[in-house]
C-alpha positions as protocol buffer text, in pm:
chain_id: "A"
residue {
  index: 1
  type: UNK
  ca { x: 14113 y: 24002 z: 11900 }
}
residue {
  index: 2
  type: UNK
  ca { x: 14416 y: 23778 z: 11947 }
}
residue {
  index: 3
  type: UNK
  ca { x: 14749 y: 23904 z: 11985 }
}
residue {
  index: 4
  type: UNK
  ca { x: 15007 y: 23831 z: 11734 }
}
residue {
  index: 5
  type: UNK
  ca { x: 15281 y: 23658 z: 11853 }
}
residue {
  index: 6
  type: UNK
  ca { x: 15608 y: 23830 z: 11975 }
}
residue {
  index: 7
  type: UNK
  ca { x: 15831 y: 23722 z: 11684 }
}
residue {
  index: 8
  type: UNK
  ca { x: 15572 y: 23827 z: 11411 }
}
residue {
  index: 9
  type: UNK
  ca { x: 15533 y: 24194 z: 11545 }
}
residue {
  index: 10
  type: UNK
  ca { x: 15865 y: 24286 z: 11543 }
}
residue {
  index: 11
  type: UNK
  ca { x: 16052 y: 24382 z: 11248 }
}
residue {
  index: 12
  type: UNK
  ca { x: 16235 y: 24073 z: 11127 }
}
residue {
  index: 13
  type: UNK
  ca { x: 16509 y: 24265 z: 10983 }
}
residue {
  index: 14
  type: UNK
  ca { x: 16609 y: 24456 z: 11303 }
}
residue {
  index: 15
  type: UNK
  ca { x: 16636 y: 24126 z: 11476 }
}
residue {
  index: 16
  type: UNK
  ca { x: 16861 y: 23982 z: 11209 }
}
residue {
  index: 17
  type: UNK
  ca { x: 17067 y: 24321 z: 11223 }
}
residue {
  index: 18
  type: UNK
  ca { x: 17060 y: 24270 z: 11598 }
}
residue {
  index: 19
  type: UNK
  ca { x: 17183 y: 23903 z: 11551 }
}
residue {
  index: 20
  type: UNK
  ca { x: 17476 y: 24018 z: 11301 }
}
residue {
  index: 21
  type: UNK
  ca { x: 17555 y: 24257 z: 11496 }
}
residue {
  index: 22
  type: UNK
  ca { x: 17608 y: 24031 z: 11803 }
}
residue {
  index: 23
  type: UNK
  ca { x: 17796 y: 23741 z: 11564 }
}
residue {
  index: 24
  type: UNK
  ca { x: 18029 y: 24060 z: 11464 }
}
residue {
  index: 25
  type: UNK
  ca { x: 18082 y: 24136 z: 11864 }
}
residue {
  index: 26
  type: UNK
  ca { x: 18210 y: 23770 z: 11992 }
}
residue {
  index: 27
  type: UNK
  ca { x: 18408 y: 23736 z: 11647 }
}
residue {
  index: 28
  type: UNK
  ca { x: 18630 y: 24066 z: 11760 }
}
residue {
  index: 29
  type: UNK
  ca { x: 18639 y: 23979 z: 12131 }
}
residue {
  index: 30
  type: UNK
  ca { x: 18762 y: 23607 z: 12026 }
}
residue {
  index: 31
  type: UNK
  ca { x: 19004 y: 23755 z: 11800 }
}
residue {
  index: 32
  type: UNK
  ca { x: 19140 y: 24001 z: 12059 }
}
residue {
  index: 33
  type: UNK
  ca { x: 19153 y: 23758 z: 12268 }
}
residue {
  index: 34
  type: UNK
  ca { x: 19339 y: 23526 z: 12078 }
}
residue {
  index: 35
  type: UNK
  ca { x: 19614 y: 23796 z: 12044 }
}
residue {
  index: 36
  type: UNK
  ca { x: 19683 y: 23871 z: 12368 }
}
residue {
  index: 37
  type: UNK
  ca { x: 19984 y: 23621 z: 12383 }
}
residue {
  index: 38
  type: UNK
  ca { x: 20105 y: 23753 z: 12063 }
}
residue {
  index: 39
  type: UNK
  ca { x: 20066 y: 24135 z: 12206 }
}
residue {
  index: 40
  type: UNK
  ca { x: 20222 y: 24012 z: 12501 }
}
residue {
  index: 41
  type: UNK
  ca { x: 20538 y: 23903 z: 12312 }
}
residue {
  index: 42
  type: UNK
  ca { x: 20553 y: 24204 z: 12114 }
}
residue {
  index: 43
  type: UNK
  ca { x: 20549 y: 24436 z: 12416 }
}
residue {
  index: 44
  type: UNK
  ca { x: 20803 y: 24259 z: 12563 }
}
residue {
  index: 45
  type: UNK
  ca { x: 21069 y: 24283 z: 12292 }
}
residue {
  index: 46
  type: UNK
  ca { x: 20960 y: 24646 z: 12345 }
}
residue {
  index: 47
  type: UNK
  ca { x: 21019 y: 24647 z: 12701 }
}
residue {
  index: 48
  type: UNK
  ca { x: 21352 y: 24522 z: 12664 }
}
residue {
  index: 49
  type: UNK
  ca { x: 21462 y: 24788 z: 12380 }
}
residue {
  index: 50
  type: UNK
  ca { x: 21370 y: 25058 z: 12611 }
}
residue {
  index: 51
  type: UNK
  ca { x: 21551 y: 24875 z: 12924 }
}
residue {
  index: 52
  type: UNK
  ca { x: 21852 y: 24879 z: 12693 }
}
residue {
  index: 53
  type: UNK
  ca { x: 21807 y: 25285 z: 12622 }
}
residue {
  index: 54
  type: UNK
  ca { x: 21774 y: 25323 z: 12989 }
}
residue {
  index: 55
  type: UNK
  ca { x: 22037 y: 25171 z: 13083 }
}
residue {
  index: 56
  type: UNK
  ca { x: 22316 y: 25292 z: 12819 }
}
residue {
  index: 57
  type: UNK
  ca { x: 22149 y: 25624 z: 12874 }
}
residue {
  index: 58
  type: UNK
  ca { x: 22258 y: 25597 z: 13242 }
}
residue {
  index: 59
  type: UNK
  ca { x: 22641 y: 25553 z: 13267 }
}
residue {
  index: 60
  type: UNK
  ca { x: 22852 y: 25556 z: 13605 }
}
residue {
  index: 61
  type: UNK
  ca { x: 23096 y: 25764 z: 13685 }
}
residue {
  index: 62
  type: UNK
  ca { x: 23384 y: 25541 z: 13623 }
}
residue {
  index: 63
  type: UNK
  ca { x: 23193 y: 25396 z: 13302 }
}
residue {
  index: 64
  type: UNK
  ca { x: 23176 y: 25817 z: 13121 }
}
residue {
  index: 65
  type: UNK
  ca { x: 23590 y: 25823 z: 13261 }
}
residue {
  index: 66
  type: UNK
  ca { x: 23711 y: 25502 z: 13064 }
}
residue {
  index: 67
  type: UNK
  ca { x: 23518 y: 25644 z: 12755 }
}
residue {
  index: 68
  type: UNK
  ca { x: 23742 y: 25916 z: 12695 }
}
residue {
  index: 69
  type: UNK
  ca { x: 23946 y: 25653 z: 12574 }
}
residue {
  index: 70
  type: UNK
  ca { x: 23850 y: 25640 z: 12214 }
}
residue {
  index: 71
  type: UNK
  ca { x: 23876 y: 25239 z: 12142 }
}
residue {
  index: 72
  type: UNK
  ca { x: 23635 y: 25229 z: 12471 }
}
residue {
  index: 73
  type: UNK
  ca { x: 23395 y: 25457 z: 12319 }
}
residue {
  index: 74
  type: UNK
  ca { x: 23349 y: 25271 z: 11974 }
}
residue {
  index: 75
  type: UNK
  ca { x: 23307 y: 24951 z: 12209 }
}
residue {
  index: 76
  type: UNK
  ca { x: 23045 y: 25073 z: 12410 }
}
residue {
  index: 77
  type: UNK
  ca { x: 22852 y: 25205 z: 12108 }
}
residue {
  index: 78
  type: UNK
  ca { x: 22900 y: 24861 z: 11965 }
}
residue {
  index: 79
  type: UNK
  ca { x: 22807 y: 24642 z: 12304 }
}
residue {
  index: 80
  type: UNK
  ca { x: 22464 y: 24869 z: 12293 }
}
residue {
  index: 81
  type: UNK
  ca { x: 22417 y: 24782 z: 11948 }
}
residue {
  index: 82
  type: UNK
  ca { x: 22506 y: 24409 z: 12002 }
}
residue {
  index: 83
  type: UNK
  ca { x: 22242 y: 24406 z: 12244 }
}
residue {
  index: 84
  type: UNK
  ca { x: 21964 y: 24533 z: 12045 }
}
residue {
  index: 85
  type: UNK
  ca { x: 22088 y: 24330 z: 11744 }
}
residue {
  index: 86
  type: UNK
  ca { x: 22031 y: 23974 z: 11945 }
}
residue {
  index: 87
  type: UNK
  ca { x: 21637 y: 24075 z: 11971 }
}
residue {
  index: 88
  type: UNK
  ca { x: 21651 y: 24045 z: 11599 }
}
residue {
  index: 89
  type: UNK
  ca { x: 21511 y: 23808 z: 11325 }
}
residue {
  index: 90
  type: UNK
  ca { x: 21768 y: 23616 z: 11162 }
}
residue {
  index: 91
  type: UNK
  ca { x: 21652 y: 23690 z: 10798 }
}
residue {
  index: 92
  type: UNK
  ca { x: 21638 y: 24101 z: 10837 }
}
residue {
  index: 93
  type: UNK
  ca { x: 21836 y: 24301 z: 10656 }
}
residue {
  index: 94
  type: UNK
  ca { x: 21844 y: 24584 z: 10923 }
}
residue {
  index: 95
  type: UNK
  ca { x: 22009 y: 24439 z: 11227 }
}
residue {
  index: 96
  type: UNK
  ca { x: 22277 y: 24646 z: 11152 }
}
residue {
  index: 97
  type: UNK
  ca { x: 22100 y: 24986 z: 11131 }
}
residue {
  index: 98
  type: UNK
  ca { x: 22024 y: 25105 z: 11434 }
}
residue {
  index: 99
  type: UNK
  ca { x: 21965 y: 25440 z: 11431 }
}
residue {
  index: 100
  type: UNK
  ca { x: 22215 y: 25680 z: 11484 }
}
residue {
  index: 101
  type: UNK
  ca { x: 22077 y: 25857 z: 11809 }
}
residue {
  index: 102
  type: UNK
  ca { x: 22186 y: 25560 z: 12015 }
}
residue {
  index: 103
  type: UNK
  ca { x: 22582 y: 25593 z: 11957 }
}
residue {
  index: 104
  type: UNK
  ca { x: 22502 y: 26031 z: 12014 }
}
residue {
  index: 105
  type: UNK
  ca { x: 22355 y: 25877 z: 12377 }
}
residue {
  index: 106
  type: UNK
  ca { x: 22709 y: 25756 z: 12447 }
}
residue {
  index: 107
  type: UNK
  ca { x: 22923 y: 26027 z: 12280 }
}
residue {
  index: 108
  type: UNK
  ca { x: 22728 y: 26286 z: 12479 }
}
residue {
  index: 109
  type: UNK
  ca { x: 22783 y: 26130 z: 12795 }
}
residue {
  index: 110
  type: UNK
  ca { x: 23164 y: 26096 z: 12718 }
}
residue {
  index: 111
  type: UNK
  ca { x: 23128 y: 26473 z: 12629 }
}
residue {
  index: 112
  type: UNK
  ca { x: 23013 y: 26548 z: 12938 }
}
residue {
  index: 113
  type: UNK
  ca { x: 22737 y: 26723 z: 12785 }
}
residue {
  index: 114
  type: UNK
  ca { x: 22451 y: 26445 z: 12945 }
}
residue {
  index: 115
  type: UNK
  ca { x: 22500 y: 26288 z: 13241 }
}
residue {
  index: 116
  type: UNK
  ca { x: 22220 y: 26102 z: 13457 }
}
residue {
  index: 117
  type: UNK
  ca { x: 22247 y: 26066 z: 13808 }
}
residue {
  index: 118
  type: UNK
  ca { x: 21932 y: 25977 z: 13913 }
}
residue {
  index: 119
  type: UNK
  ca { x: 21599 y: 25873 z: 13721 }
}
residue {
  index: 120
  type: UNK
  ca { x: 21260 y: 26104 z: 13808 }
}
residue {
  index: 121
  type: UNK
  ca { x: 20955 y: 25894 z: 13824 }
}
residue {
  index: 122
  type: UNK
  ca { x: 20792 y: 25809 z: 13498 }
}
residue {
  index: 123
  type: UNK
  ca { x: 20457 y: 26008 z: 13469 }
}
residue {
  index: 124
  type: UNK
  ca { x: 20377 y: 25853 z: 13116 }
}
residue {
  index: 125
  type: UNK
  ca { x: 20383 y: 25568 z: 12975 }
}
residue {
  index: 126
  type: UNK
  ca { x: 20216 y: 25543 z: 12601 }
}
residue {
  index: 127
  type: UNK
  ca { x: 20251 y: 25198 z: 12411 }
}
residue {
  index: 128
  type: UNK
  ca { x: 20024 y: 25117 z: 12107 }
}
residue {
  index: 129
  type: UNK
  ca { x: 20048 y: 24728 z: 11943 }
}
residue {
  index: 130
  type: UNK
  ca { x: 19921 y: 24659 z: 11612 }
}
residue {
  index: 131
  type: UNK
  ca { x: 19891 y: 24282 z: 11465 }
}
residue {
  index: 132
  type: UNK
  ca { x: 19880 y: 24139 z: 11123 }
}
residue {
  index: 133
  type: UNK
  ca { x: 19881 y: 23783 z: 11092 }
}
residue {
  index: 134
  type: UNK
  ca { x: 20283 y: 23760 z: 11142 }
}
residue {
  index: 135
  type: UNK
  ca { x: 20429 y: 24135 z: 11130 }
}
residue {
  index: 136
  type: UNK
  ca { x: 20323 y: 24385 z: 11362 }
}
residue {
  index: 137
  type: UNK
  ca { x: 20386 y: 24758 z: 11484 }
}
residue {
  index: 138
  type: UNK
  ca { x: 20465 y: 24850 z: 11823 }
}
residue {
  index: 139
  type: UNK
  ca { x: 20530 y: 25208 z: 11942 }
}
residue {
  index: 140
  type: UNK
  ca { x: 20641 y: 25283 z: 12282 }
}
residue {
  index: 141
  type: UNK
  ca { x: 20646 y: 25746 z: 12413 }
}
residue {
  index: 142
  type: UNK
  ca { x: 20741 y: 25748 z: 12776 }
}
residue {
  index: 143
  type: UNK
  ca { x: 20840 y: 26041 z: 13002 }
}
residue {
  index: 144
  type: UNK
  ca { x: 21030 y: 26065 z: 13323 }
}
residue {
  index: 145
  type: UNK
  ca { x: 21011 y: 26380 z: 13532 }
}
residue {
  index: 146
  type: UNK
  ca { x: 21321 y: 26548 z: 13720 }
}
residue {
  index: 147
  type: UNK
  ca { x: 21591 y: 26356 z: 13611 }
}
residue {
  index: 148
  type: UNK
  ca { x: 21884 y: 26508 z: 13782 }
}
residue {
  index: 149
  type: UNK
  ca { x: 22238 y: 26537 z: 13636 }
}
residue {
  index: 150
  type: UNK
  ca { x: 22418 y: 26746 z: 13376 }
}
residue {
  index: 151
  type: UNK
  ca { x: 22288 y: 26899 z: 13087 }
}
residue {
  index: 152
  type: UNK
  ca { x: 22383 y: 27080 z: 12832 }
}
residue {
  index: 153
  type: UNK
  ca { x: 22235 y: 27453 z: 12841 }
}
residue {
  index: 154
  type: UNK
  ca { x: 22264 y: 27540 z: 12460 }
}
residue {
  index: 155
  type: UNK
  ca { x: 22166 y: 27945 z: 12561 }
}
residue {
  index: 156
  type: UNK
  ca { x: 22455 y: 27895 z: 12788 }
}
residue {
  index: 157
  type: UNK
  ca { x: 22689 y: 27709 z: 12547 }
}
residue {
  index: 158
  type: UNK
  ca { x: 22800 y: 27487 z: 12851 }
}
residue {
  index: 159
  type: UNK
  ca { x: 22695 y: 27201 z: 13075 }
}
residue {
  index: 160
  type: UNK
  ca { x: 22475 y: 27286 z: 13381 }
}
residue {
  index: 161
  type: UNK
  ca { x: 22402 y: 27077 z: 13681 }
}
residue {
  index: 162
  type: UNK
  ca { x: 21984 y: 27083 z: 13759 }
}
residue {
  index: 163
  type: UNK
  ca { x: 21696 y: 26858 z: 13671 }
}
residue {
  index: 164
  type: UNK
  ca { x: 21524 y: 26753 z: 13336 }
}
residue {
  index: 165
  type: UNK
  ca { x: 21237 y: 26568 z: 13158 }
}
residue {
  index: 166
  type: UNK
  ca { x: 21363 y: 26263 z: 12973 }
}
residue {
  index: 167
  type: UNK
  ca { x: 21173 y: 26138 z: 12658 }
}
residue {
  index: 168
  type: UNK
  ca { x: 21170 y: 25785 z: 12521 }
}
residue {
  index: 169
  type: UNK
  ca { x: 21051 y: 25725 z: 12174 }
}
residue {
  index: 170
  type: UNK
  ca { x: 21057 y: 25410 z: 12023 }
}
residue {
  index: 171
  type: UNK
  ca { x: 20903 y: 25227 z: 11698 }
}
residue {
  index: 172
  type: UNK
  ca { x: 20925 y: 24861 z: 11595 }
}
residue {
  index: 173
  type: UNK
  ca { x: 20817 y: 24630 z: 11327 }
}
residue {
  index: 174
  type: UNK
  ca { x: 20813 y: 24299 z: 11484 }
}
residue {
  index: 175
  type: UNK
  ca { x: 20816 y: 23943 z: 11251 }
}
residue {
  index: 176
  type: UNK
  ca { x: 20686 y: 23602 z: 11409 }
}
residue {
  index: 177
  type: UNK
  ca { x: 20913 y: 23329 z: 11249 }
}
residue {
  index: 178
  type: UNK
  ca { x: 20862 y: 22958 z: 11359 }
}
residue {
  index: 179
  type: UNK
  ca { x: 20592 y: 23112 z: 11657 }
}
residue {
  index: 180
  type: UNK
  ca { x: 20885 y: 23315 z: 11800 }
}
residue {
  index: 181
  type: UNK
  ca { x: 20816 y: 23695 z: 11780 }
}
residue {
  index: 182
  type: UNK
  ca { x: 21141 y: 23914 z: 11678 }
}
residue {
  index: 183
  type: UNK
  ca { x: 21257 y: 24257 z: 11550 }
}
residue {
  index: 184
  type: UNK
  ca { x: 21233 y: 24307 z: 11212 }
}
residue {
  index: 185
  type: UNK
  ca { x: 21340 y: 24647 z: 11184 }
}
residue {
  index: 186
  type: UNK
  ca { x: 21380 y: 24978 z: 11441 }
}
residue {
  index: 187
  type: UNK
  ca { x: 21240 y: 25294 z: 11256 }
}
residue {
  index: 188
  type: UNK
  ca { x: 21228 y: 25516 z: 11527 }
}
residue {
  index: 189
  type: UNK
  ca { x: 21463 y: 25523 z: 11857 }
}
residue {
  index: 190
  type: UNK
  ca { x: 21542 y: 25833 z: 12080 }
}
residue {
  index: 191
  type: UNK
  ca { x: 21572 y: 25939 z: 12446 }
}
residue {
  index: 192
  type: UNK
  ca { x: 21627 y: 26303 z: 12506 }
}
residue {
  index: 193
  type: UNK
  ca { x: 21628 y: 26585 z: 12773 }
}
residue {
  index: 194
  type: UNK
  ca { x: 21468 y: 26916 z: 12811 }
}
residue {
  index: 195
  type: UNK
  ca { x: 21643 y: 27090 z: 13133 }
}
residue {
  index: 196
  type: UNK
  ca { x: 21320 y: 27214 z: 13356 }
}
residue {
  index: 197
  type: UNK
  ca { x: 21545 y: 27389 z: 13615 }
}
residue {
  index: 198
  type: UNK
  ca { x: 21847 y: 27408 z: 13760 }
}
residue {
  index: 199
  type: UNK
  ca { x: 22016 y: 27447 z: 14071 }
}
């Protein structure tokens, strides 16, 4: 008895599933590949809010002295919040709102209550990206381990010398406007310390 041929044993609607199924698989890789510059971008303008937080969380010496002065204080809150306001759009409404954690950074550093003298190595490093069409999301939770400096002891009611984990936490909503990606608004923007020993 002759043998059917391959194409009519098989069950034609598993193949067709199989083909969809395939189509469905190049359409998401093509798509994900297609934002990768776009991710890219939006990472970035991440990158650079954290830099910012690391680096205003991170005063010298002589930088925490001249912000006892109280016009110096307001002006370093404000050159912090300059710089974050350049990475945004032109047409938001919320350049001016950055949250209110990153003037305490400052004021707790002129306090005395926070201050970093050397940055532990980062031991995580969490960043999630969404994209749709021209808005998307972008979420950055990193950790550094053993910071060493001053902290504030709150059992103690008074600042103690030792080490600490830091804690960034940031949250975006990024705009593309004329193929240039920008901040649209900050919703969520934090470092903070939990003391781990002391010396």
């Amino acid at each position: 008895m002759k043998k059917k041929p391959f194409w009519r044993r098989v069950n034609r609607g598993f193949v067709v599933s199989l083909a969809l199924l395939a189509i469905v698989a190049v359409y998401v890789l093509v798509t994900q590949l297609m934002l990768l510059p776009d991710k890219q971008a939006v990472r970035s303008l991440a990158e650079e809010v954290c830099a910012i937080m690391e680096s205003g969380s991170m005063l010298s010496e002589a930088e925490i002295a001249a912000l006892q002065d109280p016009d110096a204080l307001e002006d370093k809150k404000e050159e912090i919040c300059d710089q974050l306001g350049r990475l945004f759009s032109e047409d938001s409404s919320y350049a001016d709102d950055i949250p209110s954690d990153v003037g305490l950074m400052i004021d707790l550093q002129a306090q005395g209550m926070q201050t970093l003298k050397t940055r532990g190595d980062r031991t995580e490093n969490r960043v999630t990206c969404q994209i749709d069409q021209d808005t998307a999301t972008v979420s950055v939770y990193r950790t550094y381990e053993n910071s060493a400096g001053v902290f504030w002891d709150y059992s103690l009611e008074e600042a103690v010398e030792g080490n600490a984990q830091e804690i960034l936490n940031c949250s975006i909503v990024c705009k593309k406007t004329d193929g240039v990606w920008k901040i649209y608004r900050i919703s969520n923007l934090y470092m903070t310390t939990y003391t781990t020993r002391y010396h």
